[in-house]
């Protein structure tokens, strides 16, 4: 059962990721979304089960959903999982 984070929590996480970690958002799209030619990506929503991105590829913009491997409890766990997702693929 999906549990949505409050809108302000999702907005805060998305704004932070897009402003301070834009390269990581592109990385999520390529590594976890399987899209190889992403030129830009923006996190538009995050919830307990995954994140919704808006990606640019081949001159078009399209949505991309990336699911987490387990349901997240809160924003603190979301932070931990987003960091771990980067570490796992860069090892």
PDB file of C-alpha atoms in Angstrom:
ATOM      1  CA  UNK A   1       0.000   0.000   0.000  1.00  0.00           C
ATOM      2  CA  UNK A   2       1.478   3.338  -1.059  1.00  0.00           C
ATOM      3  CA  UNK A   3       1.779   6.027   1.549  1.00  0.00           C
ATOM      4  CA  UNK A   4       2.196   9.487   0.108  1.00  0.00           C
ATOM      5  CA  UNK A   5       4.537  11.875   1.817  1.00  0.00           C
ATOM      6  CA  UNK A   6       2.931  15.220   2.658  1.00  0.00           C
ATOM      7  CA  UNK A   7       3.127  17.543  -0.366  1.00  0.00           C
ATOM      8  CA  UNK A   8       5.480  19.916   1.449  1.00  0.00           C
ATOM      9  CA  UNK A   9       7.906  17.052   2.168  1.00  0.00           C
ATOM     10  CA  UNK A  10       7.899  15.891  -1.449  1.00  0.00           C
ATOM     11  CA  UNK A  11       8.310  19.482  -2.660  1.00  0.00           C
ATOM     12  CA  UNK A  12      11.212  20.121  -0.277  1.00  0.00           C
ATOM     13  CA  UNK A  13      13.076  16.981  -1.315  1.00  0.00           C
ATOM     14  CA  UNK A  14      12.484  17.646  -5.021  1.00  0.00           C
ATOM     15  CA  UNK A  15      13.616  21.282  -4.811  1.00  0.00           C
ATOM     16  CA  UNK A  16      16.764  20.260  -2.939  1.00  0.00           C
ATOM     17  CA  UNK A  17      17.610  17.476  -5.393  1.00  0.00           C
ATOM     18  CA  UNK A  18      16.975  19.629  -8.467  1.00  0.00           C
ATOM     19  CA  UNK A  19      18.946  22.592  -7.129  1.00  0.00           C
ATOM     20  CA  UNK A  20      21.876  20.890  -5.401  1.00  0.00           C
ATOM     21  CA  UNK A  21      22.068  17.428  -6.980  1.00  0.00           C
ATOM     22  CA  UNK A  22      20.849  17.763 -10.577  1.00  0.00           C
ATOM     23  CA  UNK A  23      23.578  15.401 -11.772  1.00  0.00           C
ATOM     24  CA  UNK A  24      22.303  12.741  -9.371  1.00  0.00           C
ATOM     25  CA  UNK A  25      18.776  13.044 -10.771  1.00  0.00           C
ATOM     26  CA  UNK A  26      20.165  12.402 -14.271  1.00  0.00           C
ATOM     27  CA  UNK A  27      22.111   9.477 -12.831  1.00  0.00           C
ATOM     28  CA  UNK A  28      18.920   7.949 -11.358  1.00  0.00           C
ATOM     29  CA  UNK A  29      17.267   8.202 -14.778  1.00  0.00           C
ATOM     30  CA  UNK A  30      20.141   6.476 -16.567  1.00  0.00           C
ATOM     31  CA  UNK A  31      21.025   3.845 -13.970  1.00  0.00           C
ATOM     32  CA  UNK A  32      17.606   2.980 -12.551  1.00  0.00           C
ATOM     33  CA  UNK A  33      15.377   4.044 -15.423  1.00  0.00           C
ATOM     34  CA  UNK A  34      17.489   2.443 -18.110  1.00  0.00           C
ATOM     35  CA  UNK A  35      17.458   5.552 -20.315  1.00  0.00           C
ATOM     36  CA  UNK A  36      20.928   6.024 -21.795  1.00  0.00           C
ATOM     37  CA  UNK A  37      20.643   9.362 -23.580  1.00  0.00           C
ATOM     38  CA  UNK A  38      19.235  11.633 -20.852  1.00  0.00           C
ATOM     39  CA  UNK A  39      20.316  15.244 -21.352  1.00  0.00           C
ATOM     40  CA  UNK A  40      18.434  16.649 -18.329  1.00  0.00           C
ATOM     41  CA  UNK A  41      16.196  15.365 -15.561  1.00  0.00           C
ATOM     42  CA  UNK A  42      14.071  16.881 -12.834  1.00  0.00           C
ATOM     43  CA  UNK A  43      12.548  15.173  -9.806  1.00  0.00           C
ATOM     44  CA  UNK A  44       8.887  16.185  -9.762  1.00  0.00           C
ATOM     45  CA  UNK A  45       7.537  14.007  -6.938  1.00  0.00           C
ATOM     46  CA  UNK A  46       8.689  11.487  -4.382  1.00  0.00           C
ATOM     47  CA  UNK A  47       6.535   9.165  -2.308  1.00  0.00           C
ATOM     48  CA  UNK A  48       7.057   6.119  -0.140  1.00  0.00           C
ATOM     49  CA  UNK A  49       7.338   3.775  -3.123  1.00  0.00           C
ATOM     50  CA  UNK A  50       9.345   5.742  -5.660  1.00  0.00           C
ATOM     51  CA  UNK A  51      10.113   8.958  -7.473  1.00  0.00           C
ATOM     52  CA  UNK A  52       8.653  10.605 -10.542  1.00  0.00           C
ATOM     53  CA  UNK A  53      11.090  12.321 -12.873  1.00  0.00           C
ATOM     54  CA  UNK A  54      10.667  14.479 -15.936  1.00  0.00           C
ATOM     55  CA  UNK A  55      13.481  13.646 -18.324  1.00  0.00           C
ATOM     56  CA  UNK A  56      14.729  15.131 -21.563  1.00  0.00           C
ATOM     57  CA  UNK A  57      15.999  12.726 -24.160  1.00  0.00           C
ATOM     58  CA  UNK A  58      16.328  13.000 -27.933  1.00  0.00           C
ATOM     59  CA  UNK A  59      14.777  16.463 -27.861  1.00  0.00           C
ATOM     60  CA  UNK A  60      11.633  15.353 -26.052  1.00  0.00           C
ATOM     61  CA  UNK A  61      10.437  15.508 -22.463  1.00  0.00           C
ATOM     62  CA  UNK A  62       8.846  12.449 -20.932  1.00  0.00           C
ATOM     63  CA  UNK A  63       7.847  11.175 -17.485  1.00  0.00           C
ATOM     64  CA  UNK A  64       9.791   8.401 -15.795  1.00  0.00           C
ATOM     65  CA  UNK A  65       8.825   6.493 -12.645  1.00  0.00           C
ATOM     66  CA  UNK A  66      11.563   4.829 -10.599  1.00  0.00           C
ATOM     67  CA  UNK A  67      10.355   2.513  -7.846  1.00  0.00           C
ATOM     68  CA  UNK A  68      12.269   1.902  -4.629  1.00  0.00           C
ATOM     69  CA  UNK A  69      13.081  -1.656  -3.555  1.00  0.00           C
ATOM     70  CA  UNK A  70      10.957  -1.227  -0.400  1.00  0.00           C
ATOM     71  CA  UNK A  71       8.379   1.179   0.985  1.00  0.00           C
ATOM     72  CA  UNK A  72       9.917   4.159   2.777  1.00  0.00           C
ATOM     73  CA  UNK A  73       8.690   5.301   6.172  1.00  0.00           C
ATOM     74  CA  UNK A  74       9.538   8.998   6.031  1.00  0.00           C
ATOM     75  CA  UNK A  75      11.715  11.777   4.584  1.00  0.00           C
ATOM     76  CA  UNK A  76      14.726  10.703   6.636  1.00  0.00           C
ATOM     77  CA  UNK A  77      14.610   7.251   5.088  1.00  0.00           C
ATOM     78  CA  UNK A  78      14.114   8.821   1.643  1.00  0.00           C
ATOM     79  CA  UNK A  79      17.369  10.753   2.103  1.00  0.00           C
ATOM     80  CA  UNK A  80      19.174   7.588   3.147  1.00  0.00           C
ATOM     81  CA  UNK A  81      17.817   5.565   0.211  1.00  0.00           C
ATOM     82  CA  UNK A  82      18.622   8.258  -2.376  1.00  0.00           C
ATOM     83  CA  UNK A  83      22.223   8.392  -1.128  1.00  0.00           C
ATOM     84  CA  UNK A  84      22.504   4.593  -1.047  1.00  0.00           C
ATOM     85  CA  UNK A  85      21.171   4.318  -4.608  1.00  0.00           C
ATOM     86  CA  UNK A  86      24.063   6.494  -5.761  1.00  0.00           C
ATOM     87  CA  UNK A  87      26.639   4.550  -3.761  1.00  0.00           C
ATOM     88  CA  UNK A  88      25.461   1.143  -4.971  1.00  0.00           C
ATOM     89  CA  UNK A  89      25.866   1.952  -8.632  1.00  0.00           C
ATOM     90  CA  UNK A  90      29.151   3.829  -8.277  1.00  0.00           C
ATOM     91  CA  UNK A  91      30.947   1.010  -6.442  1.00  0.00           C
TER      92      UNK A  91
END
